[in-house]
Amino acid sequence: MKDVLILDGYNVINSMPELHEIQKTDFQGARDRLIDMMAEYRSYRGLEVIIVFDAYKTPRSKETIQWTKGVEVVFTKEKMTADHFIEKKIQALVERKNVMVVTNDWTEQLMVLGGGATRISVRELQLDLNNAGSSIKERARITTSQKEDIASRLDIETLEKLEKFRRKEGSS
């Protein structure tokens, strides 16, 4: 049973300086960057991730759900806020899964806690994303250094045989 992490997408974008800056000139770019960040985080933490974006002010919009890089991305229908969608999603999931919601919205935080889910502030998520990024880079560095040094993984006898073989090939 995987834990589920639900994000109030625009709340997160407006609360993370990096994403907020991108949003000023490239609204879709900010959403894409958040999705990329959460796809990497999802893989690292082994979570299900759902990002919910409001479309309630968009006339005649229908709820759309798409999967991008393993992340469920939801655009709510007209007149439905992300808060309302998240509340319904918590009710549907909380009996079977550990549900965590990322938001800085105080009213939504109360609803999350009242619904039996766990609240995570955007700042807490940002700190964990930074820690996860550092761990991912360290794992990659270790893996790369291990690949570069195959000799350290071979026993002496094998290394000696390879060296003899190399000398025979070099003298031909």
Short mmCIF file of C-alpha atoms in Angstrom, two decimals:
data_model
loop_
_atom_site.label_atom_id
_atom_site.label_comp_id
_atom_site.label_asym_id
_atom_site.label_seq_id
_atom_site.Cartn_x
_atom_site.Cartn_y
_atom_site.Cartn_z
CA MET A 1 0.00 0.00 0.00
CA LYS A 2 1.72 3.15 -1.24
CA ASP A 3 1.26 6.43 0.55
CA VAL A 4 -0.50 9.14 -1.46
CA LEU A 5 0.78 12.70 -1.68
CA ILE A 6 -1.74 15.24 -2.96
CA LEU A 7 -0.65 18.76 -3.88
CA ASP A 8 -2.75 21.87 -4.27
CA GLY A 9 -0.86 22.77 -7.44
CA TYR A 10 -1.29 26.53 -7.65
CA ASN A 11 -0.82 26.91 -3.89
CA VAL A 12 2.53 25.11 -4.19
CA ILE A 13 3.57 27.11 -7.26
CA ASN A 14 2.74 30.40 -5.53
CA SER A 15 4.58 29.35 -2.37
CA MET A 16 7.84 28.06 -3.91
CA PRO A 17 10.07 30.95 -5.00
CA GLU A 18 11.57 29.04 -7.95
CA LEU A 19 8.16 28.11 -9.36
CA HIS A 20 6.63 31.50 -8.59
CA GLU A 21 9.36 33.19 -10.64
CA ILE A 22 8.79 30.86 -13.59
CA GLN A 23 5.03 31.45 -13.38
CA LYS A 24 5.48 35.19 -13.91
CA THR A 25 6.56 34.63 -17.51
CA ASP A 26 5.59 31.02 -18.27
CA PHE A 27 2.49 29.71 -16.50
CA GLN A 28 2.61 26.30 -18.21
CA GLY A 29 6.36 26.13 -17.58
CA ALA A 30 5.78 26.46 -13.83
CA ARG A 31 3.25 23.62 -13.92
CA ASP A 32 5.62 21.48 -15.98
CA ARG A 33 8.52 22.14 -13.60
CA LEU A 34 6.36 21.16 -10.60
CA ILE A 35 5.35 17.94 -12.37
CA ASP A 36 9.00 17.15 -13.16
CA MET A 37 10.03 17.78 -9.57
CA MET A 38 7.25 15.58 -8.23
CA ALA A 39 7.95 12.79 -10.73
CA GLU A 40 11.53 12.55 -9.45
CA TYR A 41 10.33 12.80 -5.84
CA ARG A 42 7.69 10.11 -6.48
CA SER A 43 10.35 7.72 -7.74
CA TYR A 44 12.68 8.45 -4.84
CA ARG A 45 10.05 8.18 -2.08
CA GLY A 46 7.89 5.46 -3.63
CA LEU A 47 4.71 7.51 -3.36
CA GLU A 48 1.64 7.99 -5.47
CA VAL A 49 1.52 11.69 -6.36
CA ILE A 50 -1.57 13.66 -7.38
CA ILE A 51 -1.30 17.33 -8.34
CA VAL A 52 -4.60 19.22 -8.42
CA PHE A 53 -4.98 22.47 -10.37
CA ASP A 54 -8.07 24.70 -10.13
CA ALA A 55 -10.03 25.26 -13.28
CA TYR A 56 -13.12 26.52 -11.47
CA LYS A 57 -12.93 29.99 -13.07
CA THR A 58 -12.56 28.55 -16.55
CA PRO A 59 -15.96 28.58 -18.27
CA ARG A 60 -17.27 25.19 -19.43
CA SER A 61 -14.13 23.38 -18.31
CA LYS A 62 -14.52 19.70 -17.59
CA GLU A 63 -12.50 17.74 -15.10
CA THR A 64 -9.48 16.25 -16.79
CA ILE A 65 -7.04 13.72 -15.42
CA GLN A 66 -3.79 12.97 -17.17
CA TRP A 67 -0.74 10.93 -16.25
CA THR A 68 2.59 12.62 -16.78
CA LYS A 69 5.83 10.87 -15.81
CA GLY A 70 3.93 8.70 -13.34
CA VAL A 71 2.22 11.67 -11.68
CA GLU A 72 -1.57 12.04 -11.76
CA VAL A 73 -2.37 15.59 -12.84
CA VAL A 74 -5.94 16.79 -12.27
CA PHE A 75 -7.60 19.93 -13.61
CA THR A 76 -10.88 20.46 -11.78
CA LYS A 77 -14.11 21.19 -13.59
CA GLU A 78 -15.74 24.62 -13.73
CA LYS A 79 -16.88 25.84 -10.31
CA MET A 80 -14.85 23.21 -8.41
CA THR A 81 -11.88 24.40 -6.39
CA ALA A 82 -8.78 22.31 -5.80
CA ASP A 83 -9.74 22.35 -2.10
CA HIS A 84 -13.09 20.73 -2.82
CA PHE A 85 -11.55 18.10 -5.10
CA ILE A 86 -8.88 17.30 -2.52
CA GLU A 87 -11.50 16.98 0.22
CA LYS A 88 -13.42 14.43 -1.86
CA LYS A 89 -10.20 12.57 -2.74
CA ILE A 90 -9.21 12.32 0.93
CA GLN A 91 -12.60 10.82 1.77
CA ALA A 92 -12.17 8.25 -1.00
CA LEU A 93 -8.63 7.24 -0.02
CA VAL A 94 -8.11 7.72 3.72
CA GLU A 95 -9.62 4.37 4.76
CA ARG A 96 -7.16 2.41 2.60
CA LYS A 97 -4.07 4.58 2.36
CA ASN A 98 -1.93 7.06 4.23
CA VAL A 99 -2.85 10.39 2.61
CA MET A 100 -0.70 13.50 2.85
CA VAL A 101 -1.69 16.90 1.45
CA VAL A 102 0.71 19.71 0.60
CA THR A 103 -0.75 23.19 1.02
CA ASN A 104 -0.16 26.45 2.85
CA ASP A 105 -3.87 27.32 2.78
CA TRP A 106 -5.01 27.47 6.44
CA THR A 107 -8.64 26.53 5.72
CA GLU A 108 -7.55 23.59 3.61
CA GLN A 109 -5.11 22.47 6.31
CA LEU A 110 -7.99 22.27 8.80
CA MET A 111 -10.07 20.30 6.31
CA VAL A 112 -7.15 17.92 5.68
CA LEU A 113 -6.62 17.24 9.37
CA GLY A 114 -10.37 16.87 9.97
CA GLY A 115 -10.56 14.37 7.11
CA GLY A 116 -7.95 12.08 8.62
CA ALA A 117 -5.06 13.00 6.31
CA THR A 118 -1.69 14.53 7.16
CA ARG A 119 -0.88 18.13 6.32
CA ILE A 120 2.52 19.05 4.91
CA SER A 121 3.47 22.68 4.42
CA VAL A 122 5.08 23.73 1.16
CA ARG A 123 8.22 24.62 3.12
CA GLU A 124 8.41 21.08 4.56
CA LEU A 125 8.01 19.63 1.07
CA GLN A 126 10.68 21.95 -0.28
CA LEU A 127 13.14 20.87 2.41
CA ASP A 128 12.44 17.20 1.70
CA LEU A 129 12.78 17.79 -2.05
CA ASN A 130 16.20 19.36 -1.42
CA ASN A 131 17.25 16.43 0.79
CA ALA A 132 15.97 13.92 -1.77
CA GLY A 133 17.84 15.74 -4.54
CA SER A 134 21.07 15.58 -2.55
CA SER A 135 20.57 11.86 -1.89
CA ILE A 136 19.82 11.17 -5.55
CA LYS A 137 22.99 13.01 -6.61
CA GLU A 138 25.04 11.10 -4.04
CA ARG A 139 23.65 7.75 -5.24
CA ALA A 140 24.46 8.70 -8.83
CA ARG A 141 28.01 9.70 -7.84
CA ILE A 142 28.58 6.40 -6.02
CA THR A 143 27.14 4.39 -8.90
CA THR A 144 29.32 6.26 -11.39
CA SER A 145 32.48 5.78 -9.34
CA GLN A 146 31.72 2.07 -8.96
CA LYS A 147 31.28 1.73 -12.72
CA GLU A 148 34.57 3.53 -13.34
CA ASP A 149 36.55 1.25 -11.04
CA ILE A 150 35.84 -2.31 -12.16
CA ALA A 151 39.24 -3.44 -10.91
CA SER A 152 38.13 -2.80 -7.34
CA ARG A 153 35.37 -5.39 -7.78
CA LEU A 154 37.58 -8.20 -9.15
CA ASP A 155 39.65 -10.62 -7.11
CA ILE A 156 43.47 -10.71 -7.46
CA GLU A 157 43.52 -13.97 -9.43
CA THR A 158 41.16 -12.62 -12.08
CA LEU A 159 43.11 -9.36 -12.30
CA GLU A 160 46.36 -11.30 -12.86
CA LYS A 161 44.76 -13.40 -15.62
CA LEU A 162 43.45 -10.27 -17.33
CA GLU A 163 46.87 -8.64 -17.08
CA LYS A 164 48.55 -11.70 -18.68
CA PHE A 165 45.95 -11.69 -21.44
CA ARG A 166 46.50 -7.97 -22.00
CA ARG A 167 50.30 -8.46 -22.30
CA LYS A 168 49.89 -11.31 -24.81
CA GLU A 169 47.57 -9.17 -26.96
CA GLY A 170 49.93 -6.20 -26.75
CA SER A 171 52.98 -8.20 -27.92
CA SER A 172 51.30 -9.56 -31.09
#
